[in-house]
mmCIF file of N, CA and C in Angstrom:
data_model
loop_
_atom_site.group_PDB
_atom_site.id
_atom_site.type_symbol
_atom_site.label_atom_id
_atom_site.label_comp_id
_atom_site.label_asym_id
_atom_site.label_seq_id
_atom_site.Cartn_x
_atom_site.Cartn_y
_atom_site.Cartn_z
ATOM 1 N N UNK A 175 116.923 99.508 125.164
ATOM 2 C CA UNK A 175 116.266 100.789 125.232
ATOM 3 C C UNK A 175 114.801 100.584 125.609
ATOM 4 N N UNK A 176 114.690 101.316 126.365
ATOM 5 C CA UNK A 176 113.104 101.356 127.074
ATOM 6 C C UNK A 176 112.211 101.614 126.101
ATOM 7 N N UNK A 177 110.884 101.221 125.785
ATOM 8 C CA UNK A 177 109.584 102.154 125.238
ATOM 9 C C UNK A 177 109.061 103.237 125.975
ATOM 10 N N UNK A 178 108.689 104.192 125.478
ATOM 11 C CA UNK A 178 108.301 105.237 125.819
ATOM 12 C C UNK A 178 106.741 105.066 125.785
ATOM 13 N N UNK A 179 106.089 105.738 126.748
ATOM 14 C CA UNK A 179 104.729 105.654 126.758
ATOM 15 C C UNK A 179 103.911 105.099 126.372
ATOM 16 N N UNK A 180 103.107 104.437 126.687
ATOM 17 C CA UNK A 180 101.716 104.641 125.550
ATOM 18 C C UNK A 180 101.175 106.237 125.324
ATOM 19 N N UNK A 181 101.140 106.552 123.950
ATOM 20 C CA UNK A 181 100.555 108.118 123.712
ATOM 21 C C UNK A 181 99.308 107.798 124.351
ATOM 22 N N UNK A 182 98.621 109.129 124.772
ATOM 23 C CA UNK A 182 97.155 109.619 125.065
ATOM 24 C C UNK A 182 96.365 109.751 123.534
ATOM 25 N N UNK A 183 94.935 109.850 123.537
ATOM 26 C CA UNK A 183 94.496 109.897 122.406
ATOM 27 C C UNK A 183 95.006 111.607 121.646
ATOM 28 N N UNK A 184 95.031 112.684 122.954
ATOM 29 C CA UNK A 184 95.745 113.700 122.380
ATOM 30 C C UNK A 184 96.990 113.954 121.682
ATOM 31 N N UNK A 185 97.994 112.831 122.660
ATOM 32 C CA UNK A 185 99.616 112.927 122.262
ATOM 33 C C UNK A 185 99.569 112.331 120.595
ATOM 34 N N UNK A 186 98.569 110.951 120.502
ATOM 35 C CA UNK A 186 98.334 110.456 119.059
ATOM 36 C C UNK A 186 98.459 111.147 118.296
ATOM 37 N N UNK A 187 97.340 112.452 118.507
ATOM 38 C CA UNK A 187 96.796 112.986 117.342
ATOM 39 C C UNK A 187 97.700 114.166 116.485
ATOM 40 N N UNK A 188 98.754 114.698 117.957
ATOM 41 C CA UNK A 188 100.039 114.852 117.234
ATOM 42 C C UNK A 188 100.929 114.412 116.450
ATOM 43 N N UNK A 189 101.292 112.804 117.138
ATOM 44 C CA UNK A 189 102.170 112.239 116.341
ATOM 45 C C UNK A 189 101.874 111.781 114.801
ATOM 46 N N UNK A 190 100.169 111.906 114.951
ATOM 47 C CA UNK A 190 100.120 111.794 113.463
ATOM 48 C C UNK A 190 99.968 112.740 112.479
ATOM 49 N N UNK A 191 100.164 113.935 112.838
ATOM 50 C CA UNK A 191 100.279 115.271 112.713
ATOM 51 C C UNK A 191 101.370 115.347 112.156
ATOM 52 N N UNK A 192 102.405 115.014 113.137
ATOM 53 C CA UNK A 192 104.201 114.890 112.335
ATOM 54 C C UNK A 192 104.069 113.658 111.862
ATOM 55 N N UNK A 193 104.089 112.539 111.895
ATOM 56 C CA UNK A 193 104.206 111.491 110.556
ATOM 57 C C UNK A 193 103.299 111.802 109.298
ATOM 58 N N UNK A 194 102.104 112.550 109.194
ATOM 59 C CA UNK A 194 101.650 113.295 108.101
ATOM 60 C C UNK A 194 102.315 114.090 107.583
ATOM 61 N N UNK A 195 103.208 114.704 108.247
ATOM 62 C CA UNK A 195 104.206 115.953 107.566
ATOM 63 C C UNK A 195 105.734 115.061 106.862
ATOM 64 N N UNK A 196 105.972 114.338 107.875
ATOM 65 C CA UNK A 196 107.219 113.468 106.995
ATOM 66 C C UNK A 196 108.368 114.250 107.432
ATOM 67 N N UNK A 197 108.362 114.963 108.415
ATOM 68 C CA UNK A 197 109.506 115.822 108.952
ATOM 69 C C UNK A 197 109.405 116.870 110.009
ATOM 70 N N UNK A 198 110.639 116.878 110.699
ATOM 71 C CA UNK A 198 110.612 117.494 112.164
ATOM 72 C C UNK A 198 109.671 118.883 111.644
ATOM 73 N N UNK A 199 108.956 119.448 112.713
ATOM 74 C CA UNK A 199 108.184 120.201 112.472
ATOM 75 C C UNK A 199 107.924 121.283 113.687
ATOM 76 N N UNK A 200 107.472 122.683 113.656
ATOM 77 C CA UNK A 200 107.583 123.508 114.935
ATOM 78 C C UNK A 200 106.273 123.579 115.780
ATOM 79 N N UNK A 201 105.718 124.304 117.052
ATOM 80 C CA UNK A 201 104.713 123.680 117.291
ATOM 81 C C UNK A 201 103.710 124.650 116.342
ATOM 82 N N UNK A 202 104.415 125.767 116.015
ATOM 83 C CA UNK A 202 103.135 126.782 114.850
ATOM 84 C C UNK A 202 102.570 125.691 113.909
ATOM 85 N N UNK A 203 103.305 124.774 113.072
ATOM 86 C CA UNK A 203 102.996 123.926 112.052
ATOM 87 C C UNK A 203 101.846 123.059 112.615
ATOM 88 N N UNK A 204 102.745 122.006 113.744
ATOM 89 C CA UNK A 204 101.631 121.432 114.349
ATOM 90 C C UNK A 204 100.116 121.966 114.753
ATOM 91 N N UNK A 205 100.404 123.112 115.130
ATOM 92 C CA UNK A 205 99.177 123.623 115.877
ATOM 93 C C UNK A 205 98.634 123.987 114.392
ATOM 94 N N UNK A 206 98.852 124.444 112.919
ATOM 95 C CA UNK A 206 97.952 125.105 112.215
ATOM 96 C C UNK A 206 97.499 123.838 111.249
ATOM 97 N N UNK A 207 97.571 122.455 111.101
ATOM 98 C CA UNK A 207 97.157 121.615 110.813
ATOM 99 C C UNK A 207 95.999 121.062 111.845
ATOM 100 N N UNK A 208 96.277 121.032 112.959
ATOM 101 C CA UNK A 208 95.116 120.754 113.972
ATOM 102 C C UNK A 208 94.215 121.987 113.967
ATOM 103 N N UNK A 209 94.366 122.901 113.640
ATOM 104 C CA UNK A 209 93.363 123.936 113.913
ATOM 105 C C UNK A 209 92.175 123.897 112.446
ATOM 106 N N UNK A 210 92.953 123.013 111.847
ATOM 107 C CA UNK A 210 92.232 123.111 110.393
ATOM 108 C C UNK A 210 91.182 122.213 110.827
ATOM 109 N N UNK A 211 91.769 120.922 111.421
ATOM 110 C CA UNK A 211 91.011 119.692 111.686
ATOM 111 C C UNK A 211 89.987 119.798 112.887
ATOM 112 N N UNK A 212 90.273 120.589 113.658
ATOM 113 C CA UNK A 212 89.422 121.123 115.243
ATOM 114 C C UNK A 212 89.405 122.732 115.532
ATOM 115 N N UNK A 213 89.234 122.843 116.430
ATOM 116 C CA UNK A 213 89.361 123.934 117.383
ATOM 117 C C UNK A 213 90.508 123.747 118.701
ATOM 118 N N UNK A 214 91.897 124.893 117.786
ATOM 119 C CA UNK A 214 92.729 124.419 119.610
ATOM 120 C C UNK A 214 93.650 125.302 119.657
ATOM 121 N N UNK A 215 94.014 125.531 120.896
ATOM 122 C CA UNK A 215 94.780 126.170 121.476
ATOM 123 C C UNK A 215 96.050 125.774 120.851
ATOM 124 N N UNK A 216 97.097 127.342 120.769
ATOM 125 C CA UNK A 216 98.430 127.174 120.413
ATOM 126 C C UNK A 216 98.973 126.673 121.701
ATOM 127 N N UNK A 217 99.009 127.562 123.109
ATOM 128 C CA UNK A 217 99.123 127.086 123.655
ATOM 129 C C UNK A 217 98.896 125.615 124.866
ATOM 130 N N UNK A 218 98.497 125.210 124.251
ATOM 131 C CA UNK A 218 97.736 124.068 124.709
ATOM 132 C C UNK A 218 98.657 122.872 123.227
ATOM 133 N N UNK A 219 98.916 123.112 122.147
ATOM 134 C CA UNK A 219 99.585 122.383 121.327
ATOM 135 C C UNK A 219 101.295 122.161 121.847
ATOM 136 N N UNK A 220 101.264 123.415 122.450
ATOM 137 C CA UNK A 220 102.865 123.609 122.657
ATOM 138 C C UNK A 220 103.212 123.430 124.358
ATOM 139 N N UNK A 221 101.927 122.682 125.265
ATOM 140 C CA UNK A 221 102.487 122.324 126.283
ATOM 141 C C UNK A 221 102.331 120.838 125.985
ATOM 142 N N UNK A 222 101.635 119.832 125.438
ATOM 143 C CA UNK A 222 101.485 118.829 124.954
ATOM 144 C C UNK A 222 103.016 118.414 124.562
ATOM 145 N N UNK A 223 103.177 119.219 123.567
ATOM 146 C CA UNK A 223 104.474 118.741 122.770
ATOM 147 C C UNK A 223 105.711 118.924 123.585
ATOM 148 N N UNK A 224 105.938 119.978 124.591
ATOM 149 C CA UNK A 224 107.017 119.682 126.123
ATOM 150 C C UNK A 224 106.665 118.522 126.371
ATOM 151 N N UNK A 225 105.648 118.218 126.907
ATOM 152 C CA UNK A 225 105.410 116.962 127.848
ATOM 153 C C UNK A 225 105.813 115.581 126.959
ATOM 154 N N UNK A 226 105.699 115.434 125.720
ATOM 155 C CA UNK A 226 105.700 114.202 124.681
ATOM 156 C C UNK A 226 107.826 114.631 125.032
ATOM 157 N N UNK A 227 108.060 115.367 124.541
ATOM 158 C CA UNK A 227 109.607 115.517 124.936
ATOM 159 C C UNK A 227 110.123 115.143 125.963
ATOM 160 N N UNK A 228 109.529 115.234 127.064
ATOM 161 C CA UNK A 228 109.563 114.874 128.355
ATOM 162 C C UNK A 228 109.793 113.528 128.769
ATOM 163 N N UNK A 229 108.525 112.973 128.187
ATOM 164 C CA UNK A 229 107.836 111.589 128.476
ATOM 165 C C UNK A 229 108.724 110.558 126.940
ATOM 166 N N UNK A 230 109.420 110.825 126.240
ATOM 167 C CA UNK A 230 110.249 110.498 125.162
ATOM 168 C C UNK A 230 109.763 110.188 123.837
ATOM 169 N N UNK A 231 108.402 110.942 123.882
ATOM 170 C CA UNK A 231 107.517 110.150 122.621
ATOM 171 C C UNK A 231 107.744 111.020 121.452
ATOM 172 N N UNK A 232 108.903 112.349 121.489
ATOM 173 C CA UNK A 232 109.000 113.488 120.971
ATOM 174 C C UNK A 232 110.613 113.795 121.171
ATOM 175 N N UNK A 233 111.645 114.008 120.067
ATOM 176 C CA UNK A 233 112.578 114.537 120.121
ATOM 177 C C UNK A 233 112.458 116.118 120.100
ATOM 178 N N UNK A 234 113.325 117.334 120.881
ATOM 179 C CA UNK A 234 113.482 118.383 120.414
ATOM 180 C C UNK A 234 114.058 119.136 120.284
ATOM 181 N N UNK A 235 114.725 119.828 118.868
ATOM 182 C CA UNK A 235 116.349 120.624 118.819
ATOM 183 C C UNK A 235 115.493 121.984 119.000
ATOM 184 N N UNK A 236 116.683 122.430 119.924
ATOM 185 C CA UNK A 236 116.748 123.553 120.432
ATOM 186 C C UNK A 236 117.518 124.738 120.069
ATOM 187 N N UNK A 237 118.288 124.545 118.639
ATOM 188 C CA UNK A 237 119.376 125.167 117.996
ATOM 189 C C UNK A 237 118.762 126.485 117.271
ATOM 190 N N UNK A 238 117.787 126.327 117.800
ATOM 191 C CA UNK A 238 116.978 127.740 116.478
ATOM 192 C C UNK A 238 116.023 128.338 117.171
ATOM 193 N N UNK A 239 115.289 129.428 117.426
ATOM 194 C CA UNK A 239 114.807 130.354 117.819
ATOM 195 C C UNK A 239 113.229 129.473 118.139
ATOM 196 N N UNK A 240 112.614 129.002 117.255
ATOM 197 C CA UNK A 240 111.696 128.122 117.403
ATOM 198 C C UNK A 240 112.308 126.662 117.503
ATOM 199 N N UNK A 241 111.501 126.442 118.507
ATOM 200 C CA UNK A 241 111.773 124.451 118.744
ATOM 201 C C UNK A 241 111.603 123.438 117.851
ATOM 202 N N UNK A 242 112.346 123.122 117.155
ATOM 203 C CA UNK A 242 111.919 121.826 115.973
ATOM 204 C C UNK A 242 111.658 120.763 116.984
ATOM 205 N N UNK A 243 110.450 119.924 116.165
ATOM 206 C CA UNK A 243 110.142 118.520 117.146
ATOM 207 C C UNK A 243 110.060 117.281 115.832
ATOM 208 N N UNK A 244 110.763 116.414 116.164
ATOM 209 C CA UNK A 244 110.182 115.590 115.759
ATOM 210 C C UNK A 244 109.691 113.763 116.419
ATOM 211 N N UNK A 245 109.314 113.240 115.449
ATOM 212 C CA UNK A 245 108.984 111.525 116.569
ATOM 213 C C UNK A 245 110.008 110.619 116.887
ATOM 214 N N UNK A 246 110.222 110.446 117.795
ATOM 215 C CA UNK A 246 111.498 109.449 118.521
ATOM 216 C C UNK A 246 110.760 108.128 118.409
ATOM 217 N N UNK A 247 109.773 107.948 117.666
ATOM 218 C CA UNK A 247 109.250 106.316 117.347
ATOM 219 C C UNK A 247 109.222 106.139 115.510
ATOM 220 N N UNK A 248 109.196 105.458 115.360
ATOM 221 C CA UNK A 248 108.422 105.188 113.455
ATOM 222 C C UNK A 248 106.857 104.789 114.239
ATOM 223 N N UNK A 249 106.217 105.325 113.193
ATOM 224 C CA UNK A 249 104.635 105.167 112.989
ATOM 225 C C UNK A 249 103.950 103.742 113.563
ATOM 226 N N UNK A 250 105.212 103.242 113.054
ATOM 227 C CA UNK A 250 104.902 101.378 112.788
ATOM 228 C C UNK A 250 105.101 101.041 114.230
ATOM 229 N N UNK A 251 106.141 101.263 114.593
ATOM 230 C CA UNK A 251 106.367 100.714 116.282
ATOM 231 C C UNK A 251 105.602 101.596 117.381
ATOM 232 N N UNK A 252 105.065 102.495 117.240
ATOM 233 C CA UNK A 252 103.864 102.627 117.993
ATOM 234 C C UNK A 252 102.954 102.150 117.331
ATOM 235 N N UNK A 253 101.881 101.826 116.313
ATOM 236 C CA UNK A 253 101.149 101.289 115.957
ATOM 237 C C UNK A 253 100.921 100.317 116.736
ATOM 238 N N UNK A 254 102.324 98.922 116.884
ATOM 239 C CA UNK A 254 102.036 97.707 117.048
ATOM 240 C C UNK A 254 102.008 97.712 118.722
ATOM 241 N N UNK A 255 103.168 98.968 119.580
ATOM 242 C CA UNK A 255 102.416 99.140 120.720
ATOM 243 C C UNK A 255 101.151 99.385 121.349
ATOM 244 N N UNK A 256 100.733 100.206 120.438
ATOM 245 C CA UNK A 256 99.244 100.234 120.867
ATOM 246 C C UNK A 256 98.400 99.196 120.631
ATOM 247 N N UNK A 257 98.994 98.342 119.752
ATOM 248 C CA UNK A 257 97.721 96.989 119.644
ATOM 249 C C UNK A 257 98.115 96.035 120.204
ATOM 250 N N UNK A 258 99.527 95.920 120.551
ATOM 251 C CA UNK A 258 99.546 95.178 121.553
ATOM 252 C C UNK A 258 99.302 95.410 122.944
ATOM 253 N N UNK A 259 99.203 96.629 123.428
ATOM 254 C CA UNK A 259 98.429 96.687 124.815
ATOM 255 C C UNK A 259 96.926 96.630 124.659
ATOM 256 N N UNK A 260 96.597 96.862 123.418
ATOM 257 C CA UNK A 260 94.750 96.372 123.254
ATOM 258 C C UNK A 260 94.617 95.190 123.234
ATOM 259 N N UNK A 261 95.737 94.368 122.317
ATOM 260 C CA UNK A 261 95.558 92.848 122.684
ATOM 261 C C UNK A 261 95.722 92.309 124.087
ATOM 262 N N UNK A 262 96.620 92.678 124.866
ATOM 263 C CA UNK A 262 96.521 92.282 126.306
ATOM 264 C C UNK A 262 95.633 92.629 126.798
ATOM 265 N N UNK A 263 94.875 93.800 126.912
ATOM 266 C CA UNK A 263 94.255 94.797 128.059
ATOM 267 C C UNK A 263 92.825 94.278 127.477
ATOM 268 N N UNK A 264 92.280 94.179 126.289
ATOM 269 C CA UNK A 264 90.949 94.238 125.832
ATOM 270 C C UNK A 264 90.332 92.383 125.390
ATOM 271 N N UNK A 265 91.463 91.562 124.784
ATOM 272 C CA UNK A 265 91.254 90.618 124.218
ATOM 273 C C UNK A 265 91.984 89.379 124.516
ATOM 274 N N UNK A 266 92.429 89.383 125.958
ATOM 275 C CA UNK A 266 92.723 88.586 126.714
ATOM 276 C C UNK A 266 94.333 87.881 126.109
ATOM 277 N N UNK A 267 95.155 89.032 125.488
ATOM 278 C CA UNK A 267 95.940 88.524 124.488
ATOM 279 C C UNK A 267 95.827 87.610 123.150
ATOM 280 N N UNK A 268 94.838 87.568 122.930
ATOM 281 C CA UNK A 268 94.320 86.260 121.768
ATOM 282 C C UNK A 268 94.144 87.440 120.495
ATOM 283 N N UNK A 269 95.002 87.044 119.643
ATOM 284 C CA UNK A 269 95.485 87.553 118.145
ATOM 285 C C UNK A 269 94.186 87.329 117.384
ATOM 286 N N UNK A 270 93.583 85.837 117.870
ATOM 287 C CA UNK A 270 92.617 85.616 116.921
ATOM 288 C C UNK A 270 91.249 86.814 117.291
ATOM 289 N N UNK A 271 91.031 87.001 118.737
ATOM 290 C CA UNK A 271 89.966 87.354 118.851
ATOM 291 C C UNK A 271 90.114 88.986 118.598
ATOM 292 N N UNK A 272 91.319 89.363 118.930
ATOM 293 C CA UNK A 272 91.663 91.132 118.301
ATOM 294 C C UNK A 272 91.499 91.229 117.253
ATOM 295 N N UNK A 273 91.278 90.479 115.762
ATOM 296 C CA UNK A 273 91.616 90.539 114.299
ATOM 297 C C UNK A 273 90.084 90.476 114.560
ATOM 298 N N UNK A 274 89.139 89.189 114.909
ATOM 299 C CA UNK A 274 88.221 88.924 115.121
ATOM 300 C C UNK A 274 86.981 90.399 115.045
ATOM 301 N N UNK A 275 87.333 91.132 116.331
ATOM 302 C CA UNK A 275 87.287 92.256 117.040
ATOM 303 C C UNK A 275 86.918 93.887 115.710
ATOM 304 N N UNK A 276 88.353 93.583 115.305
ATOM 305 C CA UNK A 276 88.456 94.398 114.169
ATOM 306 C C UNK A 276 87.920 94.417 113.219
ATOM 307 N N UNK A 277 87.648 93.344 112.720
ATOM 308 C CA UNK A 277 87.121 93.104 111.475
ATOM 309 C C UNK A 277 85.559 93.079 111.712
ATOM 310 N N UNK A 278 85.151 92.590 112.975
ATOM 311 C CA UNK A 278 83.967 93.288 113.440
ATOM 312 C C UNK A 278 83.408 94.727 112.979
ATOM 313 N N UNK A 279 84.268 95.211 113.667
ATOM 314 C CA UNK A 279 84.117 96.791 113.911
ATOM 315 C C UNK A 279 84.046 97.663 112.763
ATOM 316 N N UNK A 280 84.883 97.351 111.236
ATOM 317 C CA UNK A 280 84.511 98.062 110.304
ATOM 318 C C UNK A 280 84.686 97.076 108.888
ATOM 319 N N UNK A 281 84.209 97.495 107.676
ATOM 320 C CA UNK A 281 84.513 96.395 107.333
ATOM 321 C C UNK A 281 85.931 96.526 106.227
ATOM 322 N N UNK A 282 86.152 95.449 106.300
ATOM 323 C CA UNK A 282 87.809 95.505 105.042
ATOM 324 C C UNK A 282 87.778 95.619 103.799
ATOM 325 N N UNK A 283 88.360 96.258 103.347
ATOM 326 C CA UNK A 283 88.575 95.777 101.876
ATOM 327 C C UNK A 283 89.141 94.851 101.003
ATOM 328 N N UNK A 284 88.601 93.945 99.741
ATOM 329 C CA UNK A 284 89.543 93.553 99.617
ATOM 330 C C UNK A 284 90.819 93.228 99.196
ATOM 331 N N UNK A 285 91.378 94.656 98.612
ATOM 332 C CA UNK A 285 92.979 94.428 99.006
ATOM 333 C C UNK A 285 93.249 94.503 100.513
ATOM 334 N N UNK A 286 92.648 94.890 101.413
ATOM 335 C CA UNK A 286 92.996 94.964 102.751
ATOM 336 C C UNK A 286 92.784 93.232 103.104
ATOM 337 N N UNK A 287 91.853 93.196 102.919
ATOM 338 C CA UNK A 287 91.824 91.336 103.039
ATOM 339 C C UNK A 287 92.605 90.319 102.070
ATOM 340 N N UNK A 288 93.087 90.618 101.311
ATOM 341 C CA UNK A 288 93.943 90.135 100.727
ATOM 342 C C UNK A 288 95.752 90.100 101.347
ATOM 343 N N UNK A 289 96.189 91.958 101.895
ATOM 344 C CA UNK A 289 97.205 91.805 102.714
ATOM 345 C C UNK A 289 96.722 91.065 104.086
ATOM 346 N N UNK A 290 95.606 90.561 104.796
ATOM 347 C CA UNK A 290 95.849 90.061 105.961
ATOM 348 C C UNK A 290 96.040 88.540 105.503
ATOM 349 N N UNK A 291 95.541 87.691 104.420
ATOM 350 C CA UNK A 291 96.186 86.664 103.867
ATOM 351 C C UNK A 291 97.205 86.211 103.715
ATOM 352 N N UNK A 292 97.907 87.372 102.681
ATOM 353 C CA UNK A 292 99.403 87.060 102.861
ATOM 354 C C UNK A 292 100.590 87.475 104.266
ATOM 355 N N UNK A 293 100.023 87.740 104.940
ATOM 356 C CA UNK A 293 100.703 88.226 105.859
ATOM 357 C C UNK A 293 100.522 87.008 107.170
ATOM 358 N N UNK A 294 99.563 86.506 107.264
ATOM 359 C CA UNK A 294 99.343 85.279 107.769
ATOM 360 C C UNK A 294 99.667 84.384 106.827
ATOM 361 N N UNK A 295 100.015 83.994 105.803
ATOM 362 C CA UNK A 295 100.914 83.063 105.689
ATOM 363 C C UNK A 295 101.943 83.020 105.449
ATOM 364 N N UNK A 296 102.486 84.161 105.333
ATOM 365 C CA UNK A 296 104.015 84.793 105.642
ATOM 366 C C UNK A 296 104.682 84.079 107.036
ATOM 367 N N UNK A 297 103.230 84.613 107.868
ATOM 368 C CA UNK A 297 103.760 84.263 109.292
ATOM 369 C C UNK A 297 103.345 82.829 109.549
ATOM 370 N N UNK A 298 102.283 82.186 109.072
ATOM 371 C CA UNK A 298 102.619 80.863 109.116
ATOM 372 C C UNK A 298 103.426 79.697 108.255
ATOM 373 N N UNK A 299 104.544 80.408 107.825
ATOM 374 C CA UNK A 299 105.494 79.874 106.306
ATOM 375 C C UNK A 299 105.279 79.190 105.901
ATOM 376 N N UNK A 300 103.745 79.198 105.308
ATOM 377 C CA UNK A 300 103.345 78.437 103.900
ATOM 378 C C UNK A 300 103.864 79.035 102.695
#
């Protein structure tokens, strides 16, 4: 099975819209959680969410008067798509220098530094 897209920073901000909700959702829902968070168009929520259907980043039943949508990915497997095209595209593929990168950029906590410990030596089976 193919991957579907990389999301846009817009298509994102949906999908985390429905993985915040924890269930298929219509575009009224979607759109009145983003409207809390911004300023936006219903319509403009509900041509987005065609196009994510379209483009496969979005399932949508059509059995009911309003369109239920929900995500044709888990959270997690786009997550690691998107960092893995940042690791190719930004950091020359080097794991070390993307973590590097990151940990730059804000700082961790440490239980957050504590799961990147065990998780590197998970993966290096110590």
């Amino acid at each position: 099975m193919r991957s579907p897209p990389r999301p846009t920073d817009a298509e994102l901000e949906i999908l985390t819209v429905l993985w915040s909700l924890s269930r298929p959702a219509t575009v009224r829902e979607v759109f009145e959680v983003l409207q809390r968070r911004r300023d936006a168009q219903y319509t403009t929520v509900l041509k987005f969410m065609q196009i994510m259907a379209d483009k496969g980043l979005l399932l949508r039943d059509e059995d009911q008067r309003a369109h239920v949508y929900r995500v044709a990915q888990k959270k997690e497997r786009v997550q690691a798509q998107l960092a893995g095209d940042l690791l190719q595209r930004a950091f020359s593929g080097s794991p070390s220098q993307f973590l590097i990168g990151a940990l730059s950029a804000k700082k961790a906590s440490p239980s957050e530094l504590a799961e990147l410990r065990r998780l590197i030596e998970e993966y290096d089976g110590t």
